[in-house]
mmCIF file of C-alpha atoms in Angstrom:
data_model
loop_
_atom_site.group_PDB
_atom_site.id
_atom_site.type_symbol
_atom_site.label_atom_id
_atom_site.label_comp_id
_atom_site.label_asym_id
_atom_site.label_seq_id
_atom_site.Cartn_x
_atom_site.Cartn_y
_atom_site.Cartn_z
ATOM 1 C CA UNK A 1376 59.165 -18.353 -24.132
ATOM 2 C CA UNK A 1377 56.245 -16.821 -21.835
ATOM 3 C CA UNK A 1378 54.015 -16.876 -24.944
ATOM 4 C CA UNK A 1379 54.701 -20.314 -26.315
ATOM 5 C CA UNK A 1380 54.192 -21.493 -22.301
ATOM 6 C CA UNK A 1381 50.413 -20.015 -22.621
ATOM 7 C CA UNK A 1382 49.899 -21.731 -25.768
ATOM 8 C CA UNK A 1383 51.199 -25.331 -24.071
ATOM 9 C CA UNK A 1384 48.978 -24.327 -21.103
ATOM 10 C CA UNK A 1385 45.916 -23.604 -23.679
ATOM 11 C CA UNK A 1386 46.514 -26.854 -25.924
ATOM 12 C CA UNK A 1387 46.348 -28.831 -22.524
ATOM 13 C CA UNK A 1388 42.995 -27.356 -21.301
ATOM 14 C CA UNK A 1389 41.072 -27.190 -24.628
ATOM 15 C CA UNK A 1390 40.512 -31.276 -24.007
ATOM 16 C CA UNK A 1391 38.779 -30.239 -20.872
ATOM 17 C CA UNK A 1392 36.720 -27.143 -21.963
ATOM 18 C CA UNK A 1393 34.200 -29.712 -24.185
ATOM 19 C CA UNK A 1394 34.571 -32.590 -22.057
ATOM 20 C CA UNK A 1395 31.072 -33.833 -20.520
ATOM 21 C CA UNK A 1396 29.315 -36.470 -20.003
ATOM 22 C CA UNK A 1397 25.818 -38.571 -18.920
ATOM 23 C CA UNK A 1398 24.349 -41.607 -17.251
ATOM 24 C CA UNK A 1399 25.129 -44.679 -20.239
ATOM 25 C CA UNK A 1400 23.892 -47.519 -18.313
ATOM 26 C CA UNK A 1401 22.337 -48.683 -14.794
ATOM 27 C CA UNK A 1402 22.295 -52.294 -13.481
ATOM 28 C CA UNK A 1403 19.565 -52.937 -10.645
ATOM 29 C CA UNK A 1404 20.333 -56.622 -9.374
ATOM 30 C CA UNK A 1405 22.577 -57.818 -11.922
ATOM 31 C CA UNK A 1406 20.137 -57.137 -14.810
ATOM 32 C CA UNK A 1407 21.681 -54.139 -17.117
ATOM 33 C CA UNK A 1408 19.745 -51.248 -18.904
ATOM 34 C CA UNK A 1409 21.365 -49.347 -21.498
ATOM 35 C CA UNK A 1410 21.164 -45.517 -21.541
ATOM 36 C CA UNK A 1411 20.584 -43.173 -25.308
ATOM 37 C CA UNK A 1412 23.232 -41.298 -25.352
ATOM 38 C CA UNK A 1413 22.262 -37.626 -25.223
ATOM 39 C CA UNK A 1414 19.828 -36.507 -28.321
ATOM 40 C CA UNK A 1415 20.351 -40.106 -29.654
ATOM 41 C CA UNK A 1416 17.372 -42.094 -29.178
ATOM 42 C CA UNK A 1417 17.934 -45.900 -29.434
ATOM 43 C CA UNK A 1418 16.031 -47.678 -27.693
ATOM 44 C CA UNK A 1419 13.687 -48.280 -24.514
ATOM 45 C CA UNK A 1420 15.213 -46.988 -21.423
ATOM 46 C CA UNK A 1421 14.104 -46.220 -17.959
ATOM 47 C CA UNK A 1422 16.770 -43.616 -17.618
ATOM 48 C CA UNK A 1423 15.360 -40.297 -18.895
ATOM 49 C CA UNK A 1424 16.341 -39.222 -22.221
ATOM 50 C CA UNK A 1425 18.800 -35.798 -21.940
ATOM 51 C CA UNK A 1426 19.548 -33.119 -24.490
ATOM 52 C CA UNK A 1427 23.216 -33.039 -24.382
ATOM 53 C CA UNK A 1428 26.456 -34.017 -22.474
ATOM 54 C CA UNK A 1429 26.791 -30.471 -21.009
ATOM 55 C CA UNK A 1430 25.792 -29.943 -17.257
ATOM 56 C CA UNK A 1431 22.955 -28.112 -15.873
ATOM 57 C CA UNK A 1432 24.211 -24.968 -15.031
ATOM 58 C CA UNK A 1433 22.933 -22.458 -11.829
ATOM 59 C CA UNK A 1434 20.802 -24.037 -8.933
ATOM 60 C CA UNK A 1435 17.779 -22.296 -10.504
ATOM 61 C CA UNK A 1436 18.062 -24.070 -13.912
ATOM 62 C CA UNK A 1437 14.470 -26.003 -14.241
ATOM 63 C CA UNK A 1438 16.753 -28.602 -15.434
ATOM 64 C CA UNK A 1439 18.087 -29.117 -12.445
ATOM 65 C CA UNK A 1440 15.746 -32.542 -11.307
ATOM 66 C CA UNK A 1441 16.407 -34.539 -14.095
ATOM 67 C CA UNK A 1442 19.169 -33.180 -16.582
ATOM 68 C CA UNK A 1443 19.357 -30.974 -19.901
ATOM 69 C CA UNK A 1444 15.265 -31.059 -21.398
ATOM 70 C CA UNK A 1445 15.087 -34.779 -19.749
ATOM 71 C CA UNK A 1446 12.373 -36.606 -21.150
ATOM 72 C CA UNK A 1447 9.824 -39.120 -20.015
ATOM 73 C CA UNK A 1448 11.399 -42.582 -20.369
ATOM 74 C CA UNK A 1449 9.052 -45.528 -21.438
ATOM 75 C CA UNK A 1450 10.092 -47.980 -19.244
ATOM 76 C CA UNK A 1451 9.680 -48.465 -15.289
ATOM 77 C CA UNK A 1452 11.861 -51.588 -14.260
ATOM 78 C CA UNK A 1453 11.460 -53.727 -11.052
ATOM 79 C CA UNK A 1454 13.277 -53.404 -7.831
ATOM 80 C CA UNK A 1455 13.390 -53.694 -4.439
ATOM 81 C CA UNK A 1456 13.870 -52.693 -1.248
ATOM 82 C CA UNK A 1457 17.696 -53.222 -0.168
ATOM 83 C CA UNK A 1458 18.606 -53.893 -4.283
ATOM 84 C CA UNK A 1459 21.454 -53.173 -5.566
ATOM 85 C CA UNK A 1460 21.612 -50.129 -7.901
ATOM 86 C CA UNK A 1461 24.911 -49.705 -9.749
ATOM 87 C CA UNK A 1462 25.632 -46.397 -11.755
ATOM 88 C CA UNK A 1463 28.021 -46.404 -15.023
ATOM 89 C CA UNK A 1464 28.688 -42.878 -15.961
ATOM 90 C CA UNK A 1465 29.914 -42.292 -19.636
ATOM 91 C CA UNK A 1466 31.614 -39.078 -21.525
ATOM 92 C CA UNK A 1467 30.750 -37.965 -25.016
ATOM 93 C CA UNK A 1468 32.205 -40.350 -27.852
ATOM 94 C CA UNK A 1469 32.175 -43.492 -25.696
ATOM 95 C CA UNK A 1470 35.213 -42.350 -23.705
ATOM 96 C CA UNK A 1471 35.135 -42.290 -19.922
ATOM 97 C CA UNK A 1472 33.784 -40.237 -17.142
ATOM 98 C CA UNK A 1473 36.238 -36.923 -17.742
ATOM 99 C CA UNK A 1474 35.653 -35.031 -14.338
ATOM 100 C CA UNK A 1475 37.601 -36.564 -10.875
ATOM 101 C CA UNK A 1476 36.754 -33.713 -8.233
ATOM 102 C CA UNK A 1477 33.322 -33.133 -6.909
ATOM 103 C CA UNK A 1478 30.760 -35.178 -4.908
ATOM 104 C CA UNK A 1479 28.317 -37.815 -5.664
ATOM 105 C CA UNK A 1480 24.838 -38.161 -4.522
ATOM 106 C CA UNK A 1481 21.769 -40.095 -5.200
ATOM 107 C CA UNK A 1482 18.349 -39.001 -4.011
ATOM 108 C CA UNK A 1483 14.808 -40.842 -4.328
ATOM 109 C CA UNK A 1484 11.315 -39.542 -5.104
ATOM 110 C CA UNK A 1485 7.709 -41.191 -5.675
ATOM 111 C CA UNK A 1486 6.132 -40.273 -8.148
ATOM 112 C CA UNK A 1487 2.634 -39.248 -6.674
ATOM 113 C CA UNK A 1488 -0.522 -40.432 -8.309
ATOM 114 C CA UNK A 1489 0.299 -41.674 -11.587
ATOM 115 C CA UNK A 1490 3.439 -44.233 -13.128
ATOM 116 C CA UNK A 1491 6.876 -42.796 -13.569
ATOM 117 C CA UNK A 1492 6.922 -43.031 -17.329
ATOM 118 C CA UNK A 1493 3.888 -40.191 -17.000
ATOM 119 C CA UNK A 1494 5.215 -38.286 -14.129
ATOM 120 C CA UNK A 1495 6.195 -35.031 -14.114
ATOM 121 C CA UNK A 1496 8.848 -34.703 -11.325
ATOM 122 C CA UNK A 1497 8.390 -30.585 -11.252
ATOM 123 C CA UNK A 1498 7.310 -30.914 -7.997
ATOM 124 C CA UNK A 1499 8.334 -34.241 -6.989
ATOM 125 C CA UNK A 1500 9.508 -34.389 -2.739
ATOM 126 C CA UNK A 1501 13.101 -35.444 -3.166
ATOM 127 C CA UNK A 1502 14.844 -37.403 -0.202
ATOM 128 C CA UNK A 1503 19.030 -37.749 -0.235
ATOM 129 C CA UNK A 1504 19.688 -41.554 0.286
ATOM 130 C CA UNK A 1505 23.591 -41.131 -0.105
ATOM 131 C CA UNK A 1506 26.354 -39.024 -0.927
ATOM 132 C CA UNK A 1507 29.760 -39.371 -1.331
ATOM 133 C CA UNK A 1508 32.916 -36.968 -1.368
ATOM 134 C CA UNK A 1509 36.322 -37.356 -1.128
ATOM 135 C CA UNK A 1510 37.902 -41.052 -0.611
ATOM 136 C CA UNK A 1511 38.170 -41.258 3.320
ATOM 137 C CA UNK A 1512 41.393 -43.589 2.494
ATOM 138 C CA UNK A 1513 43.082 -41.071 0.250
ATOM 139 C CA UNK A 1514 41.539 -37.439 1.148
ATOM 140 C CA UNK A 1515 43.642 -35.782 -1.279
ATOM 141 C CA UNK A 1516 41.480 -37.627 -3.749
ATOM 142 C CA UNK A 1517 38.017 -37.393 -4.720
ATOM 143 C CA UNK A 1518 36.174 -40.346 -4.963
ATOM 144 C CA UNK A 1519 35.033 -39.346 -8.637
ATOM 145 C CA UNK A 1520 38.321 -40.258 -9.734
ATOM 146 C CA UNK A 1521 37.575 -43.722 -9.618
ATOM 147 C CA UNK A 1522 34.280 -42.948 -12.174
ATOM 148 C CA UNK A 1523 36.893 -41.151 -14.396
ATOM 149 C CA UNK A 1524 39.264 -44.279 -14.092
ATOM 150 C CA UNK A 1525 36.134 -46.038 -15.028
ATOM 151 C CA UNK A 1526 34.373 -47.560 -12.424
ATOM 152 C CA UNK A 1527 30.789 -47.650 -11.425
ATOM 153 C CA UNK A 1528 28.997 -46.529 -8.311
ATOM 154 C CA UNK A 1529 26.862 -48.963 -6.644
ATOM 155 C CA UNK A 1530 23.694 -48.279 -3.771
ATOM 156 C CA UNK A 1531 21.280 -50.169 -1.670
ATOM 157 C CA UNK A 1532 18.152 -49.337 -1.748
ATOM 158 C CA UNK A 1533 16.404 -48.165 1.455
ATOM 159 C CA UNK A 1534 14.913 -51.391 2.968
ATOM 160 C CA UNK A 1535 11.920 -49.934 4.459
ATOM 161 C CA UNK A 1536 11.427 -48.112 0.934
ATOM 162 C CA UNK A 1537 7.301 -48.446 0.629
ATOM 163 C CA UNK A 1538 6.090 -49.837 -2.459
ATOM 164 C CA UNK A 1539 5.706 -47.841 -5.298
ATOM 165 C CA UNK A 1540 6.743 -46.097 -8.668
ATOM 166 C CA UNK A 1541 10.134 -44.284 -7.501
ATOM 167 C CA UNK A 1542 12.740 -41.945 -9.540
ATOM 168 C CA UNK A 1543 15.858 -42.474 -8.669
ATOM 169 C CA UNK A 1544 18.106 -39.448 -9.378
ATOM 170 C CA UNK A 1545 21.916 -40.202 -9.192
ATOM 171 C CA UNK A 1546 23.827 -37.187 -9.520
ATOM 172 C CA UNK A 1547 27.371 -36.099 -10.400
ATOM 173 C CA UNK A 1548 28.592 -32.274 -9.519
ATOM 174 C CA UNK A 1549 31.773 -31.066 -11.186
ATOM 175 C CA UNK A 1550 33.714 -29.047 -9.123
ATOM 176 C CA UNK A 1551 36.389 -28.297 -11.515
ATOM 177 C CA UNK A 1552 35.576 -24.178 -12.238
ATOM 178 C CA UNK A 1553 33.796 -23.990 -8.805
ATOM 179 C CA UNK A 1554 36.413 -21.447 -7.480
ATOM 180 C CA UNK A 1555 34.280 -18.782 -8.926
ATOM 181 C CA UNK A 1556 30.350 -18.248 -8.441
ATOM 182 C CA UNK A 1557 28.244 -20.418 -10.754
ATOM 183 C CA UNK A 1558 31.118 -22.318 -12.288
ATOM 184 C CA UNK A 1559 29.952 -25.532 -10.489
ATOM 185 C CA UNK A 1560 28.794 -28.327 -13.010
ATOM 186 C CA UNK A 1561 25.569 -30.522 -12.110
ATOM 187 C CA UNK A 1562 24.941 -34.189 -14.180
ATOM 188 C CA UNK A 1563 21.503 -34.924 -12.651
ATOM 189 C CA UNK A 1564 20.036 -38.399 -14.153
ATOM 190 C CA UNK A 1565 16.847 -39.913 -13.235
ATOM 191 C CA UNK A 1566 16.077 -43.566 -13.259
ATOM 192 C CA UNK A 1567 12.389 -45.314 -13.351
ATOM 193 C CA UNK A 1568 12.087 -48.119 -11.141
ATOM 194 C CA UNK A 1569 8.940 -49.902 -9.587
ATOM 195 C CA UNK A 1570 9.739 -51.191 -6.135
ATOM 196 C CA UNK A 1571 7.494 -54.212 -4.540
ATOM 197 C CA UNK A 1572 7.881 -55.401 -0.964
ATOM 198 C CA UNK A 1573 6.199 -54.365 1.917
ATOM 199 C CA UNK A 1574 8.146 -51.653 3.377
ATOM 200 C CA UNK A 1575 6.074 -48.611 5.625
ATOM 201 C CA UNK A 1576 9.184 -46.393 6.105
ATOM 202 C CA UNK A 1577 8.147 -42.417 5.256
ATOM 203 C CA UNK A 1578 11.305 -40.193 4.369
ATOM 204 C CA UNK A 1579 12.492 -37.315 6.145
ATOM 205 C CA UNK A 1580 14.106 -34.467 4.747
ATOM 206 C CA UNK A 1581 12.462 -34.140 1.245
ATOM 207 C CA UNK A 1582 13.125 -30.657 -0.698
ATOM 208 C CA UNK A 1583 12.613 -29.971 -4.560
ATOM 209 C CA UNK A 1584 14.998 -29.228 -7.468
ATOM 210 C CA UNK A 1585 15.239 -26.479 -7.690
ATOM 211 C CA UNK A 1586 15.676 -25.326 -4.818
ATOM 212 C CA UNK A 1587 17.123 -27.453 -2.255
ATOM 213 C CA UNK A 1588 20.798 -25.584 -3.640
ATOM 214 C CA UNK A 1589 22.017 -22.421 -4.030
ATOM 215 C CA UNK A 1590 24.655 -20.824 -5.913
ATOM 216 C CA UNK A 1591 26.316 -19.789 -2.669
ATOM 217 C CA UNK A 1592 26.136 -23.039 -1.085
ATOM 218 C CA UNK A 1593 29.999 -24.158 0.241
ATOM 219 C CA UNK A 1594 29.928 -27.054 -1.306
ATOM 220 C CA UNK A 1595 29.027 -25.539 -4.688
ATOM 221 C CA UNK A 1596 30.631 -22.104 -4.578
ATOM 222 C CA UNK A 1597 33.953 -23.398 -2.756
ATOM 223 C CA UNK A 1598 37.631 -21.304 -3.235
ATOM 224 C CA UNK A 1599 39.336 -24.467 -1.086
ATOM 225 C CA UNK A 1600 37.940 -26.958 -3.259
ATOM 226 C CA UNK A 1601 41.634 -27.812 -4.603
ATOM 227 C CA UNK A 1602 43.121 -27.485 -0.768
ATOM 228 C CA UNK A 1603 43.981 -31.064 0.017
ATOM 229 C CA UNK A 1604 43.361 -30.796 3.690
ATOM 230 C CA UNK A 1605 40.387 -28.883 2.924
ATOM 231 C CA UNK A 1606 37.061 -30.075 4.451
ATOM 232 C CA UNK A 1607 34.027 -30.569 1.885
ATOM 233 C CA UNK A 1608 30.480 -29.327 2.796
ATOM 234 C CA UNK A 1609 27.603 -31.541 1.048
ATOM 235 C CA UNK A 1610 24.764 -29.301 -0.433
ATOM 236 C CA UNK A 1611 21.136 -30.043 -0.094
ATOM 237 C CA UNK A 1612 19.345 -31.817 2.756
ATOM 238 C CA UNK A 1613 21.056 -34.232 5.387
ATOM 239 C CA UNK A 1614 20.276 -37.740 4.398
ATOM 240 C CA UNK A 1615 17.410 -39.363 4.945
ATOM 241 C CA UNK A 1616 15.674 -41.453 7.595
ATOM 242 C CA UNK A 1617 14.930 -43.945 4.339
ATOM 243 C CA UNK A 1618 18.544 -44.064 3.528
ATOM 244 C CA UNK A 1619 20.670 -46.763 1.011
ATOM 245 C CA UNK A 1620 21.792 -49.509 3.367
ATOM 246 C CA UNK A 1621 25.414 -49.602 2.037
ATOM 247 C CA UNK A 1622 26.865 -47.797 -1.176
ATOM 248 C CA UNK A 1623 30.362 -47.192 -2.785
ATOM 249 C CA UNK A 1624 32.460 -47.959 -5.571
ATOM 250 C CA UNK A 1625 32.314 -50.897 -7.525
ATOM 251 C CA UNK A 1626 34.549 -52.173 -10.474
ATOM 252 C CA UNK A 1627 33.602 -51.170 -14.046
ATOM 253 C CA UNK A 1628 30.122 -53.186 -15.212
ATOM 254 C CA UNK A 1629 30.860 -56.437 -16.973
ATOM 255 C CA UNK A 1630 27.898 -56.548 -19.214
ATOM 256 C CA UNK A 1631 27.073 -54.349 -21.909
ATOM 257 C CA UNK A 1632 22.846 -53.908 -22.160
ATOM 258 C CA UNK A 1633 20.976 -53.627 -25.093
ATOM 259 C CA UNK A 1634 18.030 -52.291 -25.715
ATOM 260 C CA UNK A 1635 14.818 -54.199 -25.536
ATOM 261 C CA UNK A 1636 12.681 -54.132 -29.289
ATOM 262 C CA UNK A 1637 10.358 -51.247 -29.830
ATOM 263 C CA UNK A 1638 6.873 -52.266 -28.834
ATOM 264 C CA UNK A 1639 7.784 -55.053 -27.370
ATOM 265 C CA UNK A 1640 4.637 -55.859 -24.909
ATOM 266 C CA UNK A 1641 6.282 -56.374 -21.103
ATOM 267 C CA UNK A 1642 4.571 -57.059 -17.996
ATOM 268 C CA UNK A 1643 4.302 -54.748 -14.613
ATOM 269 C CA UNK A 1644 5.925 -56.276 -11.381
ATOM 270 C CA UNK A 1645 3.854 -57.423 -8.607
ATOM 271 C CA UNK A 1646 3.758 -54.977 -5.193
ATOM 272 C CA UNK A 1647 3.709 -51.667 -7.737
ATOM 273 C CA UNK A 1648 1.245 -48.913 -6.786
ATOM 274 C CA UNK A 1649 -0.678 -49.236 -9.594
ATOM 275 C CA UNK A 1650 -0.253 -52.310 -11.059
ATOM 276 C CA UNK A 1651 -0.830 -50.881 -14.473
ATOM 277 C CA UNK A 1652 1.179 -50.170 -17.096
ATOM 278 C CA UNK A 1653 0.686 -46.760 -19.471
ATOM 279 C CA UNK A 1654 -0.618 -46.756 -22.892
ATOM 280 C CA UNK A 1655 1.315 -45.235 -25.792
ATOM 281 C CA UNK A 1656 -0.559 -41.521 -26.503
ATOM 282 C CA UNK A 1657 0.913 -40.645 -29.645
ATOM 283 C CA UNK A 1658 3.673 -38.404 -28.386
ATOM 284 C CA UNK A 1659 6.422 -38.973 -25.827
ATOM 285 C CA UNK A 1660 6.238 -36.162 -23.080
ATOM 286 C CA UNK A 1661 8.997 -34.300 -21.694
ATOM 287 C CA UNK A 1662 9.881 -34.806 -17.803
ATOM 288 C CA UNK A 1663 8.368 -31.378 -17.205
ATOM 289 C CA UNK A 1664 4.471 -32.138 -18.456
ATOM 290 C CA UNK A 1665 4.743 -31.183 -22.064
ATOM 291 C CA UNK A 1666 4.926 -32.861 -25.329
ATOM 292 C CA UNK A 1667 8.244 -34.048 -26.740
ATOM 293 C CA UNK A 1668 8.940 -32.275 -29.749
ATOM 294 C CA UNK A 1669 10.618 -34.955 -31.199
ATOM 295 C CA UNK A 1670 8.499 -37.850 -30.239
ATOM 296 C CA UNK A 1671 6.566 -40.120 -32.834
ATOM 297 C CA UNK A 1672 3.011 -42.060 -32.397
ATOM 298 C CA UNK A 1673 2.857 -44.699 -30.082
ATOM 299 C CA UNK A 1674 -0.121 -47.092 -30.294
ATOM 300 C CA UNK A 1675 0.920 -50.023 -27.739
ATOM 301 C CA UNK A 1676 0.161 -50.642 -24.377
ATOM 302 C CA UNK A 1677 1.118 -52.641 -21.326
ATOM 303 C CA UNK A 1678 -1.392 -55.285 -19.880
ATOM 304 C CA UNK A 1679 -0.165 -54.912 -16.384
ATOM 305 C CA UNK A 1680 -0.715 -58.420 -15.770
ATOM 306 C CA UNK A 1681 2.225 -60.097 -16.403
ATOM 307 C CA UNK A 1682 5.197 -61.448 -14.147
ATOM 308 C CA UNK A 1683 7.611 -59.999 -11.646
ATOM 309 C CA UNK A 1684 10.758 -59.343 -12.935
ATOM 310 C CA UNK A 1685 9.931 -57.217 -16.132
ATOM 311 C CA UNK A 1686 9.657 -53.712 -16.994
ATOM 312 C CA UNK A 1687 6.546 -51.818 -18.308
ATOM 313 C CA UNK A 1688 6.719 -49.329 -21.295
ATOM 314 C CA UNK A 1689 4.809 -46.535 -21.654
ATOM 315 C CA UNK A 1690 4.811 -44.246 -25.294
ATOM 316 C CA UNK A 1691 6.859 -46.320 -27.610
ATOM 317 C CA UNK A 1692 8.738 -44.747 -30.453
ATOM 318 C CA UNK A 1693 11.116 -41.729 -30.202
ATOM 319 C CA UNK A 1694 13.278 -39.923 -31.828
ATOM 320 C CA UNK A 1695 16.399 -37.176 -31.637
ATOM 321 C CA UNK A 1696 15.567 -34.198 -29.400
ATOM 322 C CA UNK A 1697 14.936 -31.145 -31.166
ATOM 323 C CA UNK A 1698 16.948 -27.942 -30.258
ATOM 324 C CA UNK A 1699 14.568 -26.017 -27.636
ATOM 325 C CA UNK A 1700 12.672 -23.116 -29.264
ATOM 326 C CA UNK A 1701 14.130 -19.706 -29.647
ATOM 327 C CA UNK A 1702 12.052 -18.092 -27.003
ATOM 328 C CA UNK A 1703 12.659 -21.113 -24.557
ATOM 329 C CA UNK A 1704 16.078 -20.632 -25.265
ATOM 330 C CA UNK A 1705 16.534 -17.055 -24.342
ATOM 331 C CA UNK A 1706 14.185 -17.318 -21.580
ATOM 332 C CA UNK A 1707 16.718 -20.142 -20.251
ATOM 333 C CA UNK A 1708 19.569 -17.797 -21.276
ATOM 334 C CA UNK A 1709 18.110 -14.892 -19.113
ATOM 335 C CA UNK A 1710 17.267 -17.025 -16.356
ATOM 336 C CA UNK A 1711 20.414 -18.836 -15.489
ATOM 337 C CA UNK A 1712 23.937 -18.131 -15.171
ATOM 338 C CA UNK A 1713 25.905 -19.865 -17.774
ATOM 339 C CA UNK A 1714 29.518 -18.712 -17.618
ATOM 340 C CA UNK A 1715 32.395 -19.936 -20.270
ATOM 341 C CA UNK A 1716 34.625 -22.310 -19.567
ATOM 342 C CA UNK A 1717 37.194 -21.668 -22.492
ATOM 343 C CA UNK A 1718 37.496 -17.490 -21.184
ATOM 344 C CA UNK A 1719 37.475 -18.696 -17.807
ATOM 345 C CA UNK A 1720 40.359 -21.096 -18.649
ATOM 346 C CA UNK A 1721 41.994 -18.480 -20.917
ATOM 347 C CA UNK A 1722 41.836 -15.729 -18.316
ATOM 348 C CA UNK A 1723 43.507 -17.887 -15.856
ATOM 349 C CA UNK A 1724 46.582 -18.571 -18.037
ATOM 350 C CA UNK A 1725 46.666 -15.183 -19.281
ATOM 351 C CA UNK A 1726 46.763 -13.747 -15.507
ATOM 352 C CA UNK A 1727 49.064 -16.723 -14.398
ATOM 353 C CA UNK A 1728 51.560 -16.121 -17.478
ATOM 354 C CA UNK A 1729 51.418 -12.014 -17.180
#
């Protein structure tokens, strides 16, 4: 009886053990972009491409900004100060968000000096503009149950954001395997947006990824974390000064995007840094500075003349990531913690059953 109990306790975790997820869709104002689902290329997006539906693992994972090998996205979409942002998280095979216990947070950066479909947010000065834990109506309850039920997760821009080429990087951390040291689960996404206005506001509190957590941090390494009456400790920096104006969860989103045609010449918002869209190089580059290994010629290029209310593009074509090279591979393997779930799961039952 003991043994065919571990095998029912197995059989109900193994849906867990693969289940993961990404950033499908973001809706800034009412208008909707669609998302590639991971090492899918589709279509234009100004959500960076990732890898795979797996987290980021360890707080010193170069991942950790952006997602798994995240890519520079060719478009940068208008926005504004005090606009509404909402977030529609996705798992693998179209099913829902499968995680319900761990925080929320969404942080901002500029991208310095160039547009956001070129940047390379290495060292790009981070500032938290919300965060959100467990449901203040229903402690008990985290208030990522609500993106597993389905629902979105909606912010306000800043309203003294300054004008400018902005990432926007809404995050998810799993807090599922967290019990143990390095089990924690990060779903970083970053967004391109362009936002106009005339706001002089200068943020406080700006760190980098990596490095703004640690492994050790209590609300990443955290033995309570199932404790109902237990008190949750945000990682990373307080909030900042430039913080969203309101934020919370918002009902599933109504429309479905689409992607916009390949090539398809669009026009830069007024108020942008620049005012300049990029031209297509001939390869797509990754979020980290380098050449996509999977990206194909792009010729076109934006005007940067056009009217509020549409995105630019930057390289146009892509296609499926390729698998990271052997070396990168097992210097990402050496680097960074990347512990099991299944044998954690299994050695769990086994202990719990013996």
């Amino acid at each position: 009886m003991k043994r065919a109990a571990v095998f029912a306790a197995i059989s109900a975790a193994l849906p867990y053990v693969a289940a993961h997820g990404y950033l499908a869709q973001v809706s800034i104002d009412g208008k909707a972009y669609a998302g590639n689902i991971p090492n899918d290329y589709e279509g234009p997006s100004p959500i960076r491409l990732v890898s795979d539906i797996g987290p980021v693992k360890g707080t010193s994972n170069p991942d950790m900004f952006c997602g798994l090998n995240a890519q520079l996205a060719e478009l940068v979409v208008p926005a504004n100060p005090g606009s509404s942002v909402a977030f529609q998280w996705s798992g693998g095979d179209h099913q829902k968000w499968p995680h319900n216990t761990g925080p929320l947070m969404t942080y901002m950066a500029k991208c310095e000096g160039t547009t956001c479909d070129k940047y390379n947010s290495t060292n790009a000065q981070w500032f938290k503009i919300d965060q959100a834990g467990k449901d203040p109506k229903n402690p008990s309850q985290w208030l990522q149950q609500d993106i597993m039920n389905g629902d979105s997760y909606t912010v306000t821009l800043p309203q003294d954001l300054p004008p400018g080429d902005y990432l926007i990087r809404h995050e998810i951390i799993a807090l599922h395997l967290a019990v143990t040291m390095g089990g924690a689960e990060f779903y970083p996404s970053c967004t391109q947006v362009r936002v106009s206005g005339s706001g002089t506001g200068t943020p406080s509190n700006t760190v980098t990824f990596p490095g703004a957590y640690h492994d050790d941090d209590p609300g990443i390494f955290d033995p309570t974390v199932f404790d109902n009456d237990s008190k949750y400790v945000f990682p990373g920096p307080p909030i900042s000064n430039l913080a969203a104006a309101s934020a919370g969860i918002t009902p599933p989103e109504s429309q479905t995007a689409t992607f916009p045609p390949e090539g398809a010449a669009t026009a830069t918002p007024a108020g942008s840094g620049s005012g300049k869209g990029s031209a297509g190089s001939g390869s797509s580059a990754s979020a980290t500075g380098g050449a996509s290994p999977s990206a194909s010629a792009g010729t076109g290029s934006s005007s940067g003349k056009g009217t509020t209310g549409s995105a630019t593009t930057g390289a146009k074509a892509q296609c499926k990531l390729k698998a990271r090279s052997a070396s990168a591979a097992a210097s990402s393997a050496s680097s960074v913690n990347r512990p099991r779930h299944y044998s954690r799961i299994m050695r769990r039952i086994l202990h719990t059953s013996s």
